[in-house]
Short mmCIF file of C-alpha atoms in Angstrom, two decimals:
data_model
loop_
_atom_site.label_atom_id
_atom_site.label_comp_id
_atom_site.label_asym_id
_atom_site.label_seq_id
_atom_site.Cartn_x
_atom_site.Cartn_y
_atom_site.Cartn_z
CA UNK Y 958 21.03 -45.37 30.40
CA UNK Y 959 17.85 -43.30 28.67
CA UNK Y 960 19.07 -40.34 30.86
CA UNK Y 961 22.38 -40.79 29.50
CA UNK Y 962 21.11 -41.10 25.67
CA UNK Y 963 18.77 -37.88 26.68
CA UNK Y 964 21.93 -36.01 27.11
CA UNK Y 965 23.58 -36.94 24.62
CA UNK Y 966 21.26 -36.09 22.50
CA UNK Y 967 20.68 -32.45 23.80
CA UNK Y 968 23.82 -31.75 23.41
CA UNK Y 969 24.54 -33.02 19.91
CA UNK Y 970 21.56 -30.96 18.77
CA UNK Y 971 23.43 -28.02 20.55
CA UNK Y 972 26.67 -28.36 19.09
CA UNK Y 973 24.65 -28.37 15.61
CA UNK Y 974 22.66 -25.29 16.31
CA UNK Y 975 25.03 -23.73 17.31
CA UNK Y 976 27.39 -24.42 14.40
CA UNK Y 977 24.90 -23.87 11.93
CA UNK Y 978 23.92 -20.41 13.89
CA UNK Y 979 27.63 -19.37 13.04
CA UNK Y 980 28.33 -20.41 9.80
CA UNK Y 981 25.35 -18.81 8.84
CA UNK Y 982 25.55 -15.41 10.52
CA UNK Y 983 26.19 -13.73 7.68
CA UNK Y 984 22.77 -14.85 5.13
CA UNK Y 985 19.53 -13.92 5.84
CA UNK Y 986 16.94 -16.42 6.55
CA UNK Y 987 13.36 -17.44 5.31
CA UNK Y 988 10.95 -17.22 7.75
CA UNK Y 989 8.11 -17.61 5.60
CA UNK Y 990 6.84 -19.05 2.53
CA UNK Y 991 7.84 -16.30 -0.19
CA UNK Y 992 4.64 -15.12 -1.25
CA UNK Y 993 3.41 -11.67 -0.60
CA UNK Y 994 2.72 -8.09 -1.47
CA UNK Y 995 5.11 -6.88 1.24
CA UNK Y 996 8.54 -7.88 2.84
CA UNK Y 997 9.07 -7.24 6.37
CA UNK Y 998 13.01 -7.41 7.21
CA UNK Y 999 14.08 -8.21 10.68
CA UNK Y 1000 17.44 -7.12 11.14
CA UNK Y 1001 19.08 -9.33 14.04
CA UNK Y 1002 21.40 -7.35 16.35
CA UNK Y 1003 24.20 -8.13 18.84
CA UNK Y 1004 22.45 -9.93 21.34
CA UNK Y 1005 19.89 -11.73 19.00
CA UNK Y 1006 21.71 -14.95 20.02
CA UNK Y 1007 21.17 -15.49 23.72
CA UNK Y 1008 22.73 -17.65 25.93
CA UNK Y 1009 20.39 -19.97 27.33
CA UNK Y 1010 21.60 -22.49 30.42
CA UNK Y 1011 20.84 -25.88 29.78
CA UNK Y 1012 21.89 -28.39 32.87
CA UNK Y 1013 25.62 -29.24 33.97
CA UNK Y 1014 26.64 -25.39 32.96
CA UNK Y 1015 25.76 -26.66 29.39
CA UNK Y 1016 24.44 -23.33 26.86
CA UNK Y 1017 22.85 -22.73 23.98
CA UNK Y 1018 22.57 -20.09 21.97
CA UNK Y 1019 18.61 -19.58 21.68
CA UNK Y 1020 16.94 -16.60 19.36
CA UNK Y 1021 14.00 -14.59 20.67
CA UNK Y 1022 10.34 -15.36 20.52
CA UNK Y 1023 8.35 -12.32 18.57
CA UNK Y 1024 5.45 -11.64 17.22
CA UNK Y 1025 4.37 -8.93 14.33
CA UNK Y 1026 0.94 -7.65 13.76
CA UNK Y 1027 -1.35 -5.21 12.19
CA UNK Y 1028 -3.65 -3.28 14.01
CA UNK Y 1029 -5.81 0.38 13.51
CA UNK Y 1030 -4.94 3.43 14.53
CA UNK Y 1031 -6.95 3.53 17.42
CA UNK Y 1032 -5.25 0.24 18.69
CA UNK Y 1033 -7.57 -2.19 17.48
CA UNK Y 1034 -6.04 -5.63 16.73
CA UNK Y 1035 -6.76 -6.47 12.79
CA UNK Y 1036 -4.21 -9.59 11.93
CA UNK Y 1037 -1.17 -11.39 13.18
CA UNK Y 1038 1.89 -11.75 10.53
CA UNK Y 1039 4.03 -14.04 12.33
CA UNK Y 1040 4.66 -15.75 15.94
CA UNK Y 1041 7.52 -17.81 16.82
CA UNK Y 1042 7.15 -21.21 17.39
CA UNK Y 1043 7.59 -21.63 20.61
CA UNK Y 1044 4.58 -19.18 21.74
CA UNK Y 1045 2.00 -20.12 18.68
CA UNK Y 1046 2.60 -23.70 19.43
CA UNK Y 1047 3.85 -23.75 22.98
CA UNK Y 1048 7.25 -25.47 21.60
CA UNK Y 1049 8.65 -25.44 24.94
CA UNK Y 1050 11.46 -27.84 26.28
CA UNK Y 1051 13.40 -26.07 28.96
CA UNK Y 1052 10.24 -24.03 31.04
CA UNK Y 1053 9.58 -25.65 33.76
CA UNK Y 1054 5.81 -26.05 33.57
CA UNK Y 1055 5.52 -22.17 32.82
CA UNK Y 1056 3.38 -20.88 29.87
CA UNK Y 1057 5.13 -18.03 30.08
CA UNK Y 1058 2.59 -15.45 29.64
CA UNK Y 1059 5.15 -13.05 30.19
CA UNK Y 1060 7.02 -13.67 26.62
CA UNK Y 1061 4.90 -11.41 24.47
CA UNK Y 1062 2.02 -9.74 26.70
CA UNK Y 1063 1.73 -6.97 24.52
CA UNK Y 1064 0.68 -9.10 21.54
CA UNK Y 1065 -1.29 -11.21 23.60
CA UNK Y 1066 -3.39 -8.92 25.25
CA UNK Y 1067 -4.05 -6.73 22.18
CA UNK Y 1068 -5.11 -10.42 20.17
CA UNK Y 1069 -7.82 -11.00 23.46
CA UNK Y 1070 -8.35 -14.17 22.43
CA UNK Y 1071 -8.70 -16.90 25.68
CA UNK Y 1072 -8.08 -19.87 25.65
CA UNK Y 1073 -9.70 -23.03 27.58
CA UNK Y 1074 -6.83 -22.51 30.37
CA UNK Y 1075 -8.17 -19.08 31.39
CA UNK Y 1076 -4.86 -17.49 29.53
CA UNK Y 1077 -4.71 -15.43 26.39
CA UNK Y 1078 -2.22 -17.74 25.07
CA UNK Y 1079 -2.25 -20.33 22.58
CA UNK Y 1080 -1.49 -23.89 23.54
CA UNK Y 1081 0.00 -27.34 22.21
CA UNK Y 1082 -3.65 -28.37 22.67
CA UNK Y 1083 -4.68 -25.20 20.94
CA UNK Y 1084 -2.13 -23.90 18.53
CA UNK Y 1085 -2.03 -20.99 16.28
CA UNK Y 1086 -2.05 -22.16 12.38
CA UNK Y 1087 0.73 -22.45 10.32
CA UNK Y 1088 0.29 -19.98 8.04
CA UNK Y 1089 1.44 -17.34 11.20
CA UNK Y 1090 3.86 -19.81 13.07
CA UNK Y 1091 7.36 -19.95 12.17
CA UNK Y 1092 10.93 -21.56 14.21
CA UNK Y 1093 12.31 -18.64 15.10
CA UNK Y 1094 15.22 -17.54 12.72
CA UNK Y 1095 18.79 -17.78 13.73
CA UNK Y 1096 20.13 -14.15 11.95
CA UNK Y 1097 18.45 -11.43 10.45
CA UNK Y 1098 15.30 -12.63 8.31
CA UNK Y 1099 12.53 -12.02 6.25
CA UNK Y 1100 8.84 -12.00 6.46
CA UNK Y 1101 6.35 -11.97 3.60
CA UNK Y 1102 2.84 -10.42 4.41
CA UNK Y 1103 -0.72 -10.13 2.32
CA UNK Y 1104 -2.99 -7.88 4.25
CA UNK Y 1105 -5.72 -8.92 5.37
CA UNK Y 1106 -7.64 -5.51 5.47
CA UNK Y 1107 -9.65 -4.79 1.70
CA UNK Y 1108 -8.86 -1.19 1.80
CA UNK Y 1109 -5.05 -0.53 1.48
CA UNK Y 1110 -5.53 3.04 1.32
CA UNK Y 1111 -6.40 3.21 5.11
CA UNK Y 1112 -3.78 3.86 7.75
CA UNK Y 1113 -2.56 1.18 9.82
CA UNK Y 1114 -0.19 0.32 12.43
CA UNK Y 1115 2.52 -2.32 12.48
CA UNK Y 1116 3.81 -3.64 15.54
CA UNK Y 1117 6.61 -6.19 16.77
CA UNK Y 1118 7.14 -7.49 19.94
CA UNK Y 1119 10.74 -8.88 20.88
CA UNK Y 1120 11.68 -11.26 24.33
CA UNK Y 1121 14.39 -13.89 25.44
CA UNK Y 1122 13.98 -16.40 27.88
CA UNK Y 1123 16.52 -16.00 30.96
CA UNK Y 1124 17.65 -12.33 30.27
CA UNK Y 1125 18.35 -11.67 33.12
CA UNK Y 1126 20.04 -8.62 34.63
CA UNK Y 1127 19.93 -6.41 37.93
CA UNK Y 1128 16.78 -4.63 37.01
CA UNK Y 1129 14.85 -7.81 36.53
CA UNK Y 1130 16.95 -11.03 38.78
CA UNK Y 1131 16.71 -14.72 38.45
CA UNK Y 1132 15.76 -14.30 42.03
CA UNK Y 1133 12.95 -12.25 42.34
CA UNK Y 1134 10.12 -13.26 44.02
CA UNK Y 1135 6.60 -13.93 42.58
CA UNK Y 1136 4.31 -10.25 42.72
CA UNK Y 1137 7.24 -8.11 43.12
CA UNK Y 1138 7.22 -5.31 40.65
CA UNK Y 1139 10.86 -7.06 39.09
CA UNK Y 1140 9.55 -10.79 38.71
CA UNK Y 1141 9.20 -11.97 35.30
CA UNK Y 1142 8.43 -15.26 35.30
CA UNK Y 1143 10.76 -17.30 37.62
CA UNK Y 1144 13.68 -19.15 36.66
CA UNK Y 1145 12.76 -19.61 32.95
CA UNK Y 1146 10.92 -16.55 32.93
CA UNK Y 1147 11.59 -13.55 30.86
CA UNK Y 1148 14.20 -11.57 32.53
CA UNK Y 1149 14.29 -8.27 30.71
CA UNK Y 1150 10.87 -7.26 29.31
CA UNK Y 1151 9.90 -7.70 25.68
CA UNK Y 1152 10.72 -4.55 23.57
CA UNK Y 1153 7.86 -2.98 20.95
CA UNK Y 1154 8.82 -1.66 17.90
CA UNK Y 1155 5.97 0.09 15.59
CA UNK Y 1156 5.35 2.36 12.61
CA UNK Y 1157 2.18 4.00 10.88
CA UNK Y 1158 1.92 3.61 7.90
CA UNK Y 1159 -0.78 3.18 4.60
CA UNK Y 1160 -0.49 0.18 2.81
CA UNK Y 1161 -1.19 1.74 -0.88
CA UNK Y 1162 1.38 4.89 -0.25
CA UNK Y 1163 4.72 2.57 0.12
CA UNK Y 1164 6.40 3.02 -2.99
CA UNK Y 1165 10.13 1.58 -3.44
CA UNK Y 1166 11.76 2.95 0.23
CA UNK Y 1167 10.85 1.11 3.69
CA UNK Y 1168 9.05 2.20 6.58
CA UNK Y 1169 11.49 1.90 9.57
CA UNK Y 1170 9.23 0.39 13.09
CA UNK Y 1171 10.53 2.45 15.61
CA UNK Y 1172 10.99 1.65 19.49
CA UNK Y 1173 8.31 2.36 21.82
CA UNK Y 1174 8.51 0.72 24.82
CA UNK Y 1175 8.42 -2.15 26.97
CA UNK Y 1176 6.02 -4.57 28.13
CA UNK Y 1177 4.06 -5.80 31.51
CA UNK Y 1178 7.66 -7.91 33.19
CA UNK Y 1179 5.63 -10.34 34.21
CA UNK Y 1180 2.78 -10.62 31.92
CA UNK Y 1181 -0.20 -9.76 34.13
CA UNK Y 1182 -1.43 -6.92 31.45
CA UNK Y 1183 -1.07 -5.32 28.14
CA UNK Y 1184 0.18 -2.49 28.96
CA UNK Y 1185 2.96 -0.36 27.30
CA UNK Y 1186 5.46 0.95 29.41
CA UNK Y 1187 7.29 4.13 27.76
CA UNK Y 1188 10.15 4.10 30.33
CA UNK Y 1189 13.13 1.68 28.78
CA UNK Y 1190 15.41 2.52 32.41
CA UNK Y 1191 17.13 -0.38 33.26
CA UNK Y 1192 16.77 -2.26 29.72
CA UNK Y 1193 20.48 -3.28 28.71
CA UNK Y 1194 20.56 -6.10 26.29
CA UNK Y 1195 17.25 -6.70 25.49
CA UNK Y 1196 17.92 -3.08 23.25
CA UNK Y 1197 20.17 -5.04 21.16
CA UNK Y 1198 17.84 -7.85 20.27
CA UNK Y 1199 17.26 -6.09 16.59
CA UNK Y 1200 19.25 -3.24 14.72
CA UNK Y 1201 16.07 -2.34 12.90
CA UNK Y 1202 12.42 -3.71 11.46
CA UNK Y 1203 11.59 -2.34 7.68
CA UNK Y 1204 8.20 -3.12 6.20
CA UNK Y 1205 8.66 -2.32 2.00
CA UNK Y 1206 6.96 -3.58 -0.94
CA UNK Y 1207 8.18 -6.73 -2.39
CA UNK Y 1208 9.39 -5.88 -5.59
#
């Protein structure tokens, strides 16, 4: 009976999500509290919404985990804007036991902060704060940001890191086996790598236009480094998580 009442439940709350996912395709959603010098605009693209298998060929449509964060010139990590839930928090339902450190490596190892596990990757024992966690957004959102640096007029470096869960295609299998160069976390691991978008930029010299983040790459498939790997061969709808990222000044 409480297996039957489990199920039920799932799959009310994926009927809902999945109704209010569509009837709101077509707003833009809140992300953060809105308070802040700048607006950073995530525009969602075609495959934002991803298919996620559930049990009994039961789907739902899950968003992407991301992160966005500031860092120097020369690489150096200076301040995280935002994290989804699900990796600040370790939100995780449907993972099988994995922490999946192969979600956002790029973030993670450019943060280099360890944790009590060994992993560079916060916890439900050791979360990130609110004030950089958010639920993921279900369409394009919007992200206010203060920075955290004093001097505005000094160049910096936005970045944004994109993944699904179970994006699987031929490049990167369901089935691939653990150290092969294709394995990316096992059944509820990554699939496709997580994209990186970025843009230079100096705080002070944004007037009323955006700065557009730009692709750059991909990252480590299975998380074992923070690499950035320039070669996007064998990518397919992981390209089409966002249209664009725009950092402006919120005027």
């Amino acid at each position: 009976m409480k297996n039957r009442k489990l199920i039920l439940v799932l799959l009310v709350n994926t009927a809902i999500f999945s109704l209010l996912a569509g009837s709101c395709a077509g707003n833009r959603d809140l992300i953060s509290v809105p308070e802040g010098k700048y607006m950073i605009e995530i525009e969602a693209g075609e495959a934002w919404l991803h298919d996620f298998r559930l049990f009994a060929g039961f789907h739902s449509k899950n968003p992407p985990q991301y992160a966005v964060w500031i860092e120097d010139l020369d690489g150096n990590y200076l301040d995280t804007v935002v994290v989804s839930e699900k990796i600040a928090k370790e939100k995780w339902i449907f993972n099988g036991g994995n922490r999946r450190v192969e979600a956002l490596p790029y973030w993670m190892f450019r943060r280099g902060i360890s944790y009590s596990d060994g992993l560079m990757l916060p916890s439900g024992n050791e979360p990130l704060p609110d004030s950089v966690t958010s639920a993921t957004a279900t369409k394009s959102s919007t992200v206010y940001y203060n920075p955290a640096q004093a001097d505005e007029n000094i160049p910096v470096r936005i970045v944004a890191e994109f993944n699904h869960s179970t994006d699987f295609n031929e490049n990167w299998p369901a089935d691939a086996v653990p150290r092969a160069s294709n394995w990316s976390g096992g059944e509820y691991g990554s699939g496709q790598p997580a994209v990186v978008y970025a843009a230079e930029f100096v705080p002070s010299e944004i007037d009323s236009g955006a700065v557009e983040l730009k692709l750059i790459g991909r990252s480590s498939a299975d998380g074992s480094d923070g690499d950035l790997v320039n070669e996007l061969d064998g990518l397919t709808s992981a390209l089409e998580i966002v249209s664009s990222v725009k950092i402006r000044l919120d005027n």
